[in-house]
Amino acid sequence: MSQSISQFCQSLSLDNEQLAIDRNPQFAFKVPDTFQQQIESGNPNDPLLKQVLPLLSERDFRDDFPEDPVADLAYNPTPSLIHKYQGRALLIASPKCDIHCRYCFRRHFPYQEQVNQRHWQQALDYITVDDSIHEVILSGGDPMSLSENALMALIEKIEAIEHVETLRIHSRTPIAAPERAPQDAFITWAKQTRLHKVMVVHCNHANELSELSQSLLRQYKQVGFHLLNQSVLLKGVNDSVEALTELSRKLFEQGVLPYYLNQLDQVAGSAHFLVDPKTAIKLHLALREQLPGYLLPQLVKDIAGKPYKSALA
Ligand SMILES: *Cc1c(COP(=O)(O)O)cnc(C)c1O
Ligand code: SF4
């Protein structure tokens, strides 16, 4: 798995020199096999390639791209828990991901300090005493990068908190590395839990969806998960009406409804992915002309200090 960037480029017949690759990126290079298999060989503009290939432009410093753009650390009542919004709290269930997305807004988050079993217990204690929290969101990192045992142990503790009604899982694993997503114990649990179940996957381009993701998502749907998708609007990846229309259609084919199209969180190192807000709003309007309302994601931005994701259009 831990192949070098050079091996990766070689296997995709990419010209190293042309691409201005960062060979020693601060946020490590990581691509799962399934995701790599869907990258077109010899195409430096492949929309999946762009999401994972470290470029030297990640080192460009800009004042308007700080390390914690959404101020998560200001809403961090106990390590590993982010409680920003009414009625729901977000638990950072894992310090790892199966894929490293170059635009990720959590790339500078101090995971190592934040995520361990002792911290989970503190977070669960916090949720237990705050009965306004009806929904717990497992996020990360990626909660599905945990071992199935660790994930199930955590989920069962959440289920035991009476006022929690809904469990939501935010994960890119079912799309980027479906072969690693939890199945047996997780599916068995899902069939009988009292909790409402929501899964928000993360897919930015139709090419990320495969037969593997389809069969996995079908299983999750059959056991009662509401399947939603969030994507990030990314320059050179999905910033066209065609790409976004195809994404919505193909998600629907796999049983998933589009939820959020996120305006990029302006985290240090991600400036080359930014679609300016005016262009984003125009794109969204054009998308509205193409799709039925139920396939139109909400264009939103995480504005630091706001108690919700703000609509841009
Ligand atoms: C995005 C986010 C949520 C979930 O927001 P919804 O609008 O309910 O999808 C919850 N907590 C935090 C900290 C978030 O960033
Ligand atoms: S999977 Fe999600 S949390 Fe992990 S690197 Fe990608 S965007 Fe970031």
PDB file of C-alpha atoms in Angstrom, residues 8-300:
ATOM      1  CA  PHE A   8       2.486   5.703  -8.432  1.00  0.00           C
ATOM      2  CA  CYS A   9       3.334   8.069 -11.295  1.00  0.00           C
ATOM      3  CA  GLN A  10       5.171   5.354 -13.124  1.00  0.00           C
ATOM      4  CA  SER A  11       2.279   2.926 -12.915  1.00  0.00           C
ATOM      5  CA  LEU A  12      -0.008   5.602 -14.352  1.00  0.00           C
ATOM      6  CA  SER A  13       2.493   6.595 -17.070  1.00  0.00           C
ATOM      7  CA  LEU A  14       2.705  10.135 -15.782  1.00  0.00           C
ATOM      8  CA  ASP A  15       5.578  12.409 -16.549  1.00  0.00           C
ATOM      9  CA  ASN A  16       7.104  13.380 -13.203  1.00  0.00           C
ATOM     10  CA  GLU A  17       8.852  16.459 -14.511  1.00  0.00           C
ATOM     11  CA  GLN A  18       5.776  18.047 -15.987  1.00  0.00           C
ATOM     12  CA  LEU A  19       3.637  17.873 -12.876  1.00  0.00           C
ATOM     13  CA  ALA A  20       5.500  19.934 -10.215  1.00  0.00           C
ATOM     14  CA  ILE A  21       5.051  17.178  -7.678  1.00  0.00           C
ATOM     15  CA  ASP A  22       5.985  17.598  -4.039  1.00  0.00           C
ATOM     16  CA  ARG A  23       8.028  14.485  -3.242  1.00  0.00           C
ATOM     17  CA  ASN A  24       8.188  15.209   0.414  1.00  0.00           C
ATOM     18  CA  PRO A  25       4.775  16.585   1.301  1.00  0.00           C
ATOM     19  CA  GLN A  26       3.942  17.624   4.849  1.00  0.00           C
ATOM     20  CA  PHE A  27       0.609  15.762   4.580  1.00  0.00           C
ATOM     21  CA  ALA A  28       1.668  12.299   3.416  1.00  0.00           C
ATOM     22  CA  PHE A  29       0.703  10.826   0.076  1.00  0.00           C
ATOM     23  CA  LYS A  30      -1.874   8.027   0.380  1.00  0.00           C
ATOM     24  CA  VAL A  31      -4.073   6.379  -2.251  1.00  0.00           C
ATOM     25  CA  PRO A  32      -5.989   3.116  -1.889  1.00  0.00           C
ATOM     26  CA  ASP A  33      -5.872   0.618  -4.760  1.00  0.00           C
ATOM     27  CA  THR A  34      -9.532   0.882  -5.747  1.00  0.00           C
ATOM     28  CA  PHE A  35      -9.265   4.623  -6.112  1.00  0.00           C
ATOM     29  CA  GLN A  36      -6.054   4.363  -8.091  1.00  0.00           C
ATOM     30  CA  GLN A  37      -7.618   1.860 -10.481  1.00  0.00           C
ATOM     31  CA  GLN A  38     -10.151   4.457 -11.519  1.00  0.00           C
ATOM     32  CA  ILE A  39      -7.535   7.013 -12.529  1.00  0.00           C
ATOM     33  CA  GLU A  40      -6.972   7.212 -16.251  1.00  0.00           C
ATOM     34  CA  SER A  41      -3.456   6.305 -17.235  1.00  0.00           C
ATOM     35  CA  GLY A  42      -1.389   9.038 -18.884  1.00  0.00           C
ATOM     36  CA  ASN A  43      -3.852  11.821 -18.087  1.00  0.00           C
ATOM     37  CA  PRO A  44      -2.298  14.548 -15.904  1.00  0.00           C
ATOM     38  CA  ASN A  45      -5.719  16.224 -15.685  1.00  0.00           C
ATOM     39  CA  ASP A  46      -7.600  13.216 -14.397  1.00  0.00           C
ATOM     40  CA  PRO A  47     -10.122  14.451 -11.793  1.00  0.00           C
ATOM     41  CA  LEU A  48      -9.246  11.669  -9.354  1.00  0.00           C
ATOM     42  CA  LEU A  49      -5.516  12.115  -9.781  1.00  0.00           C
ATOM     43  CA  LYS A  50      -5.809  15.785  -8.868  1.00  0.00           C
ATOM     44  CA  GLN A  51      -7.387  14.924  -5.545  1.00  0.00           C
ATOM     45  CA  VAL A  52      -4.481  12.803  -4.372  1.00  0.00           C
ATOM     46  CA  LEU A  53      -1.263  13.942  -6.038  1.00  0.00           C
ATOM     47  CA  PRO A  54       0.835  16.238  -3.796  1.00  0.00           C
ATOM     48  CA  LEU A  55       1.919  19.347  -5.696  1.00  0.00           C
ATOM     49  CA  LEU A  56       4.511  21.930  -4.820  1.00  0.00           C
ATOM     50  CA  SER A  57       1.768  24.544  -4.866  1.00  0.00           C
ATOM     51  CA  GLU A  58       0.623  23.127  -1.514  1.00  0.00           C
ATOM     52  CA  ARG A  59       3.580  25.003  -0.066  1.00  0.00           C
ATOM     53  CA  ASP A  60       2.363  28.398  -1.245  1.00  0.00           C
ATOM     54  CA  PHE A  61       1.650  30.535   1.775  1.00  0.00           C
ATOM     55  CA  ARG A  62      -1.403  32.783   1.816  1.00  0.00           C
ATOM     56  CA  ASP A  63      -2.847  34.827   4.665  1.00  0.00           C
ATOM     57  CA  ASP A  64      -6.375  33.890   3.690  1.00  0.00           C
ATOM     58  CA  PHE A  65      -5.575  30.162   3.946  1.00  0.00           C
ATOM     59  CA  PRO A  66      -4.853  29.527   7.644  1.00  0.00           C
ATOM     60  CA  GLU A  67      -4.363  26.171   9.382  1.00  0.00           C
ATOM     61  CA  ASP A  68      -7.743  26.026  11.153  1.00  0.00           C
ATOM     62  CA  PRO A  69     -10.102  27.887   8.774  1.00  0.00           C
ATOM     63  CA  VAL A  70     -13.330  26.629  10.336  1.00  0.00           C
ATOM     64  CA  ALA A  71     -12.223  27.291  13.918  1.00  0.00           C
ATOM     65  CA  ASP A  72     -12.932  23.738  15.031  1.00  0.00           C
ATOM     66  CA  LEU A  73     -10.507  24.137  17.893  1.00  0.00           C
ATOM     67  CA  ALA A  74     -12.721  26.846  19.367  1.00  0.00           C
ATOM     68  CA  TYR A  75     -15.627  24.372  19.722  1.00  0.00           C
ATOM     69  CA  ASN A  76     -13.725  21.545  21.225  1.00  0.00           C
ATOM     70  CA  PRO A  77     -15.182  21.126  24.745  1.00  0.00           C
ATOM     71  CA  THR A  78     -13.317  17.901  25.304  1.00  0.00           C
ATOM     72  CA  PRO A  79     -10.647  16.258  23.146  1.00  0.00           C
ATOM     73  CA  SER A  80     -12.034  14.482  20.057  1.00  0.00           C
ATOM     74  CA  LEU A  81     -15.464  16.166  20.278  1.00  0.00           C
ATOM     75  CA  ILE A  82     -16.616  19.175  18.250  1.00  0.00           C
ATOM     76  CA  HIS A  83     -19.894  20.619  19.446  1.00  0.00           C
ATOM     77  CA  LYS A  84     -20.708  23.549  17.211  1.00  0.00           C
ATOM     78  CA  TYR A  85     -24.315  23.001  16.166  1.00  0.00           C
ATOM     79  CA  GLN A  86     -27.554  22.654  18.087  1.00  0.00           C
ATOM     80  CA  GLY A  87     -28.699  19.081  18.706  1.00  0.00           C
ATOM     81  CA  ARG A  88     -25.721  17.320  17.160  1.00  0.00           C
ATOM     82  CA  ALA A  89     -22.148  16.723  18.120  1.00  0.00           C
ATOM     83  CA  LEU A  90     -19.286  15.492  16.030  1.00  0.00           C
ATOM     84  CA  LEU A  91     -16.945  12.865  17.371  1.00  0.00           C
ATOM     85  CA  ILE A  92     -13.562  12.455  15.779  1.00  0.00           C
ATOM     86  CA  ALA A  93     -13.553   8.712  15.784  1.00  0.00           C
ATOM     87  CA  SER A  94     -10.290   8.068  14.032  1.00  0.00           C
ATOM     88  CA  PRO A  95      -7.039   9.888  13.432  1.00  0.00           C
ATOM     89  CA  LYS A  96      -6.568   8.175  10.064  1.00  0.00           C
ATOM     90  CA  CYS A  97      -8.110   8.022   6.620  1.00  0.00           C
ATOM     91  CA  ASP A  98      -7.833   5.422   3.898  1.00  0.00           C
ATOM     92  CA  ILE A  99      -7.049   8.150   1.397  1.00  0.00           C
ATOM     93  CA  HIS A 100      -5.343  11.512   1.750  1.00  0.00           C
ATOM     94  CA  CYS A 101      -7.237  14.213  -0.099  1.00  0.00           C
ATOM     95  CA  ARG A 102      -4.979  17.119  -0.856  1.00  0.00           C
ATOM     96  CA  TYR A 103      -7.669  19.738  -0.192  1.00  0.00           C
ATOM     97  CA  CYS A 104      -8.598  18.327   3.210  1.00  0.00           C
ATOM     98  CA  PHE A 105      -9.478  20.943   5.791  1.00  0.00           C
ATOM     99  CA  ARG A 106      -8.477  18.668   8.634  1.00  0.00           C
ATOM    100  CA  ARG A 107      -4.967  18.148   7.338  1.00  0.00           C
ATOM    101  CA  HIS A 108      -3.510  20.280  10.116  1.00  0.00           C
ATOM    102  CA  PHE A 109      -5.827  19.077  12.874  1.00  0.00           C
ATOM    103  CA  PRO A 110      -3.842  17.784  15.858  1.00  0.00           C
ATOM    104  CA  TYR A 111      -5.230  14.256  15.597  1.00  0.00           C
ATOM    105  CA  GLN A 112      -2.528  12.599  17.585  1.00  0.00           C
ATOM    106  CA  GLU A 113      -3.305  14.769  20.603  1.00  0.00           C
ATOM    107  CA  GLN A 114      -7.036  14.438  20.115  1.00  0.00           C
ATOM    108  CA  VAL A 115      -7.955  10.871  19.410  1.00  0.00           C
ATOM    109  CA  ASN A 116      -7.556   7.926  21.719  1.00  0.00           C
ATOM    110  CA  GLN A 117      -9.776   5.649  23.800  1.00  0.00           C
ATOM    111  CA  ARG A 118      -9.537   7.756  26.941  1.00  0.00           C
ATOM    112  CA  HIS A 119     -10.664  10.815  24.995  1.00  0.00           C
ATOM    113  CA  TRP A 120     -13.604   8.918  23.542  1.00  0.00           C
ATOM    114  CA  GLN A 121     -14.780   8.142  27.046  1.00  0.00           C
ATOM    115  CA  GLN A 122     -14.581  11.826  27.985  1.00  0.00           C
ATOM    116  CA  ALA A 123     -16.511  12.710  24.840  1.00  0.00           C
ATOM    117  CA  LEU A 124     -19.179  10.095  25.608  1.00  0.00           C
ATOM    118  CA  ASP A 125     -19.456  11.450  29.151  1.00  0.00           C
ATOM    119  CA  TYR A 126     -19.989  14.935  27.740  1.00  0.00           C
ATOM    120  CA  ILE A 127     -22.753  13.661  25.424  1.00  0.00           C
ATOM    121  CA  THR A 128     -24.347  11.717  28.268  1.00  0.00           C
ATOM    122  CA  VAL A 129     -24.828  14.819  30.422  1.00  0.00           C
ATOM    123  CA  ASP A 130     -26.061  17.039  27.583  1.00  0.00           C
ATOM    124  CA  ASP A 131     -29.515  15.765  26.652  1.00  0.00           C
ATOM    125  CA  SER A 132     -29.886  18.372  23.898  1.00  0.00           C
ATOM    126  CA  ILE A 133     -27.618  16.174  21.765  1.00  0.00           C
ATOM    127  CA  HIS A 134     -29.910  13.926  19.703  1.00  0.00           C
ATOM    128  CA  GLU A 135     -27.509  13.086  16.946  1.00  0.00           C
ATOM    129  CA  VAL A 136     -23.934  11.914  17.133  1.00  0.00           C
ATOM    130  CA  ILE A 137     -21.832  12.252  14.015  1.00  0.00           C
ATOM    131  CA  LEU A 138     -18.835  10.002  13.658  1.00  0.00           C
ATOM    132  CA  SER A 139     -16.244  11.761  11.609  1.00  0.00           C
ATOM    133  CA  GLY A 140     -12.506  11.888  11.416  1.00  0.00           C
ATOM    134  CA  GLY A 141     -10.175  11.261   9.985  1.00  0.00           C
ATOM    135  CA  ASP A 142     -12.441   8.538   8.768  1.00  0.00           C
ATOM    136  CA  PRO A 143     -14.462   6.452  11.251  1.00  0.00           C
ATOM    137  CA  MET A 144     -14.507   3.566   8.791  1.00  0.00           C
ATOM    138  CA  SER A 145     -10.732   3.391   8.860  1.00  0.00           C
ATOM    139  CA  LEU A 146     -11.069   1.983  12.393  1.00  0.00           C
ATOM    140  CA  SER A 147     -11.029  -1.757  12.859  1.00  0.00           C
ATOM    141  CA  GLU A 148     -14.544  -3.165  12.812  1.00  0.00           C
ATOM    142  CA  ASN A 149     -14.175  -4.124  16.491  1.00  0.00           C
ATOM    143  CA  ALA A 150     -13.167  -0.630  17.565  1.00  0.00           C
ATOM    144  CA  LEU A 151     -15.934   0.939  15.502  1.00  0.00           C
ATOM    145  CA  MET A 152     -18.581  -1.391  16.927  1.00  0.00           C
ATOM    146  CA  ALA A 153     -17.412  -0.816  20.494  1.00  0.00           C
ATOM    147  CA  LEU A 154     -17.792   2.913  20.000  1.00  0.00           C
ATOM    148  CA  ILE A 155     -21.176   2.657  18.296  1.00  0.00           C
ATOM    149  CA  GLU A 156     -22.550   0.469  21.061  1.00  0.00           C
ATOM    150  CA  LYS A 157     -21.531   3.011  23.678  1.00  0.00           C
ATOM    151  CA  ILE A 158     -23.307   5.736  21.751  1.00  0.00           C
ATOM    152  CA  GLU A 159     -26.405   3.576  21.381  1.00  0.00           C
ATOM    153  CA  ALA A 160     -26.494   3.175  25.146  1.00  0.00           C
ATOM    154  CA  ILE A 161     -27.016   6.919  25.647  1.00  0.00           C
ATOM    155  CA  GLU A 162     -30.781   7.238  25.835  1.00  0.00           C
ATOM    156  CA  HIS A 163     -31.297  10.716  24.418  1.00  0.00           C
ATOM    157  CA  VAL A 164     -29.238   9.954  21.305  1.00  0.00           C
ATOM    158  CA  GLU A 165     -31.722   9.132  18.536  1.00  0.00           C
ATOM    159  CA  THR A 166     -29.606   9.248  15.414  1.00  0.00           C
ATOM    160  CA  LEU A 167     -26.200   7.982  14.503  1.00  0.00           C
ATOM    161  CA  ARG A 168     -24.617   9.599  11.506  1.00  0.00           C
ATOM    162  CA  ILE A 169     -21.416   8.381   9.909  1.00  0.00           C
ATOM    163  CA  HIS A 170     -19.332  10.649   7.708  1.00  0.00           C
ATOM    164  CA  SER A 171     -17.015   8.544   5.612  1.00  0.00           C
ATOM    165  CA  ARG A 172     -15.093   8.545   2.371  1.00  0.00           C
ATOM    166  CA  THR A 173     -14.149   4.879   2.722  1.00  0.00           C
ATOM    167  CA  PRO A 174     -17.227   3.390   0.968  1.00  0.00           C
ATOM    168  CA  ILE A 175     -16.244   5.396  -2.112  1.00  0.00           C
ATOM    169  CA  ALA A 176     -12.447   5.470  -1.999  1.00  0.00           C
ATOM    170  CA  ALA A 177     -11.772   2.046  -0.467  1.00  0.00           C
ATOM    171  CA  PRO A 178     -15.043   0.068  -0.389  1.00  0.00           C
ATOM    172  CA  GLU A 179     -13.164  -3.199   0.134  1.00  0.00           C
ATOM    173  CA  ARG A 180     -12.088  -1.906   3.543  1.00  0.00           C
ATOM    174  CA  ALA A 181     -15.457  -0.678   4.746  1.00  0.00           C
ATOM    175  CA  PRO A 182     -17.013  -2.518   7.696  1.00  0.00           C
ATOM    176  CA  GLN A 183     -19.503  -5.201   6.774  1.00  0.00           C
ATOM    177  CA  ASP A 184     -20.365  -8.226   8.914  1.00  0.00           C
ATOM    178  CA  ALA A 185     -20.724  -7.025  12.513  1.00  0.00           C
ATOM    179  CA  PHE A 186     -21.698  -3.571  11.355  1.00  0.00           C
ATOM    180  CA  ILE A 187     -24.506  -4.827   9.109  1.00  0.00           C
ATOM    181  CA  THR A 188     -25.769  -7.191  11.797  1.00  0.00           C
ATOM    182  CA  TRP A 189     -25.852  -4.325  14.282  1.00  0.00           C
ATOM    183  CA  ALA A 190     -27.602  -2.007  11.804  1.00  0.00           C
ATOM    184  CA  LYS A 191     -30.458  -4.469  11.311  1.00  0.00           C
ATOM    185  CA  GLN A 192     -31.496  -4.365  14.922  1.00  0.00           C
ATOM    186  CA  THR A 193     -30.458  -1.032  16.398  1.00  0.00           C
ATOM    187  CA  ARG A 194     -33.045   1.377  17.787  1.00  0.00           C
ATOM    188  CA  LEU A 195     -31.091   4.304  16.316  1.00  0.00           C
ATOM    189  CA  HIS A 196     -31.940   6.142  13.116  1.00  0.00           C
ATOM    190  CA  LYS A 197     -29.036   5.694  10.750  1.00  0.00           C
ATOM    191  CA  VAL A 198     -27.575   8.185   8.329  1.00  0.00           C
ATOM    192  CA  MET A 199     -24.460   7.728   6.258  1.00  0.00           C
ATOM    193  CA  VAL A 200     -22.939  10.706   4.502  1.00  0.00           C
ATOM    194  CA  VAL A 201     -20.362   9.501   2.021  1.00  0.00           C
ATOM    195  CA  HIS A 202     -17.893  11.793   0.316  1.00  0.00           C
ATOM    196  CA  CYS A 203     -17.601  11.604  -3.451  1.00  0.00           C
ATOM    197  CA  ASN A 204     -16.495  14.448  -5.693  1.00  0.00           C
ATOM    198  CA  HIS A 205     -16.627  12.948  -9.157  1.00  0.00           C
ATOM    199  CA  ALA A 206     -18.713  10.292 -10.918  1.00  0.00           C
ATOM    200  CA  ASN A 207     -15.538   8.371 -11.810  1.00  0.00           C
ATOM    201  CA  GLU A 208     -15.031   7.575  -8.120  1.00  0.00           C
ATOM    202  CA  LEU A 209     -18.131   5.385  -8.111  1.00  0.00           C
ATOM    203  CA  SER A 210     -17.580   1.749  -8.982  1.00  0.00           C
ATOM    204  CA  GLU A 211     -19.320  -1.593  -8.918  1.00  0.00           C
ATOM    205  CA  LEU A 212     -17.706  -2.182  -5.554  1.00  0.00           C
ATOM    206  CA  SER A 213     -19.133   1.001  -4.065  1.00  0.00           C
ATOM    207  CA  GLN A 214     -22.487   0.133  -5.587  1.00  0.00           C
ATOM    208  CA  SER A 215     -22.762  -3.275  -3.990  1.00  0.00           C
ATOM    209  CA  LEU A 216     -21.537  -1.994  -0.622  1.00  0.00           C
ATOM    210  CA  LEU A 217     -23.958   0.934  -0.611  1.00  0.00           C
ATOM    211  CA  ARG A 218     -26.789  -1.372  -1.569  1.00  0.00           C
ATOM    212  CA  GLN A 219     -26.086  -3.456   1.525  1.00  0.00           C
ATOM    213  CA  TYR A 220     -26.083  -0.384   3.759  1.00  0.00           C
ATOM    214  CA  LYS A 221     -29.319   0.813   2.234  1.00  0.00           C
ATOM    215  CA  GLN A 222     -30.991  -2.556   2.715  1.00  0.00           C
ATOM    216  CA  VAL A 223     -30.336  -2.406   6.448  1.00  0.00           C
ATOM    217  CA  GLY A 224     -31.884   1.029   6.743  1.00  0.00           C
ATOM    218  CA  PHE A 225     -29.208   3.652   6.254  1.00  0.00           C
ATOM    219  CA  HIS A 226     -30.267   6.914   4.673  1.00  0.00           C
ATOM    220  CA  LEU A 227     -27.494   7.492   2.173  1.00  0.00           C
ATOM    221  CA  LEU A 228     -26.367  11.035   1.414  1.00  0.00           C
ATOM    222  CA  ASN A 229     -23.319  12.500  -0.270  1.00  0.00           C
ATOM    223  CA  GLN A 230     -21.208  15.523   0.354  1.00  0.00           C
ATOM    224  CA  SER A 231     -18.656  16.778  -2.063  1.00  0.00           C
ATOM    225  CA  VAL A 232     -16.246  19.660  -2.186  1.00  0.00           C
ATOM    226  CA  LEU A 233     -16.275  22.025  -5.134  1.00  0.00           C
ATOM    227  CA  LEU A 234     -12.756  21.677  -6.516  1.00  0.00           C
ATOM    228  CA  LYS A 235     -11.094  23.512  -9.341  1.00  0.00           C
ATOM    229  CA  GLY A 236     -10.020  21.151 -12.097  1.00  0.00           C
ATOM    230  CA  VAL A 237     -11.957  18.266 -10.534  1.00  0.00           C
ATOM    231  CA  ASN A 238     -15.682  18.960 -10.583  1.00  0.00           C
ATOM    232  CA  ASP A 239     -16.117  22.667 -11.367  1.00  0.00           C
ATOM    233  CA  SER A 240     -18.344  22.197 -14.405  1.00  0.00           C
ATOM    234  CA  VAL A 241     -22.067  21.712 -14.892  1.00  0.00           C
ATOM    235  CA  GLU A 242     -21.395  18.464 -16.749  1.00  0.00           C
ATOM    236  CA  ALA A 243     -19.259  16.951 -13.985  1.00  0.00           C
ATOM    237  CA  LEU A 244     -21.694  17.913 -11.234  1.00  0.00           C
ATOM    238  CA  THR A 245     -24.744  16.738 -13.174  1.00  0.00           C
ATOM    239  CA  GLU A 246     -23.146  13.397 -13.865  1.00  0.00           C
ATOM    240  CA  LEU A 247     -22.110  13.106 -10.241  1.00  0.00           C
ATOM    241  CA  SER A 248     -25.667  13.608  -8.984  1.00  0.00           C
ATOM    242  CA  ARG A 249     -27.101  11.148 -11.495  1.00  0.00           C
ATOM    243  CA  LYS A 250     -24.578   8.458 -10.793  1.00  0.00           C
ATOM    244  CA  LEU A 251     -24.940   8.870  -7.034  1.00  0.00           C
ATOM    245  CA  PHE A 252     -28.660   8.368  -7.442  1.00  0.00           C
ATOM    246  CA  GLU A 253     -28.010   5.204  -9.438  1.00  0.00           C
ATOM    247  CA  GLN A 254     -26.115   3.941  -6.413  1.00  0.00           C
ATOM    248  CA  GLY A 255     -28.917   4.843  -4.020  1.00  0.00           C
ATOM    249  CA  VAL A 256     -27.355   8.056  -2.699  1.00  0.00           C
ATOM    250  CA  LEU A 257     -28.883  11.543  -2.631  1.00  0.00           C
ATOM    251  CA  PRO A 258     -26.674  14.636  -2.956  1.00  0.00           C
ATOM    252  CA  TYR A 259     -26.638  16.601   0.295  1.00  0.00           C
ATOM    253  CA  TYR A 260     -23.960  19.282   0.403  1.00  0.00           C
ATOM    254  CA  LEU A 261     -21.680  20.748  -2.225  1.00  0.00           C
ATOM    255  CA  ASN A 262     -19.138  22.420   0.004  1.00  0.00           C
ATOM    256  CA  GLN A 263     -17.329  25.561  -0.949  1.00  0.00           C
ATOM    257  CA  LEU A 264     -13.670  24.817  -0.192  1.00  0.00           C
ATOM    258  CA  ASP A 265     -12.534  25.379   3.370  1.00  0.00           C
ATOM    259  CA  GLN A 266      -9.587  27.657   2.882  1.00  0.00           C
ATOM    260  CA  VAL A 267      -6.976  25.612   4.626  1.00  0.00           C
ATOM    261  CA  ALA A 268      -3.259  26.254   4.182  1.00  0.00           C
ATOM    262  CA  GLY A 269      -2.000  24.406   1.093  1.00  0.00           C
ATOM    263  CA  SER A 270      -5.325  24.167  -0.751  1.00  0.00           C
ATOM    264  CA  ALA A 271      -5.434  27.497  -2.605  1.00  0.00           C
ATOM    265  CA  HIS A 272      -5.002  25.893  -6.033  1.00  0.00           C
ATOM    266  CA  PHE A 273      -8.353  24.106  -5.555  1.00  0.00           C
ATOM    267  CA  LEU A 274     -10.378  27.244  -4.891  1.00  0.00           C
ATOM    268  CA  VAL A 275     -13.354  28.062  -7.113  1.00  0.00           C
ATOM    269  CA  ASP A 276     -14.219  31.660  -6.340  1.00  0.00           C
ATOM    270  CA  PRO A 277     -17.648  32.092  -4.699  1.00  0.00           C
ATOM    271  CA  LYS A 278     -19.167  34.025  -7.629  1.00  0.00           C
ATOM    272  CA  THR A 279     -18.279  31.264 -10.060  1.00  0.00           C
ATOM    273  CA  ALA A 280     -19.563  28.689  -7.558  1.00  0.00           C
ATOM    274  CA  ILE A 281     -22.940  30.421  -7.321  1.00  0.00           C
ATOM    275  CA  LYS A 282     -23.223  30.631 -11.134  1.00  0.00           C
ATOM    276  CA  LEU A 283     -22.380  26.961 -11.453  1.00  0.00           C
ATOM    277  CA  HIS A 284     -24.990  26.047  -8.892  1.00  0.00           C
ATOM    278  CA  LEU A 285     -27.636  28.060 -10.709  1.00  0.00           C
ATOM    279  CA  ALA A 286     -26.774  26.318 -13.961  1.00  0.00           C
ATOM    280  CA  LEU A 287     -26.951  22.990 -12.167  1.00  0.00           C
ATOM    281  CA  ARG A 288     -30.444  23.857 -10.989  1.00  0.00           C
ATOM    282  CA  GLU A 289     -31.492  23.988 -14.637  1.00  0.00           C
ATOM    283  CA  GLN A 290     -30.236  20.472 -15.211  1.00  0.00           C
ATOM    284  CA  LEU A 291     -31.446  18.480 -12.262  1.00  0.00           C
ATOM    285  CA  PRO A 292     -34.616  17.649 -10.386  1.00  0.00           C
ATOM    286  CA  GLY A 293     -34.687  19.338  -6.991  1.00  0.00           C
ATOM    287  CA  TYR A 294     -33.954  16.109  -5.151  1.00  0.00           C
ATOM    288  CA  LEU A 295     -30.666  15.718  -7.007  1.00  0.00           C
ATOM    289  CA  LEU A 296     -29.488  19.263  -6.377  1.00  0.00           C
ATOM    290  CA  PRO A 297     -26.969  19.491  -3.518  1.00  0.00           C
ATOM    291  CA  GLN A 298     -27.038  22.570  -1.323  1.00  0.00           C
ATOM    292  CA  LEU A 299     -24.092  24.845  -1.994  1.00  0.00           C
ATOM    293  CA  VAL A 300     -22.759  25.651   1.467  1.00  0.00           C
TER     294      VAL A 300
END
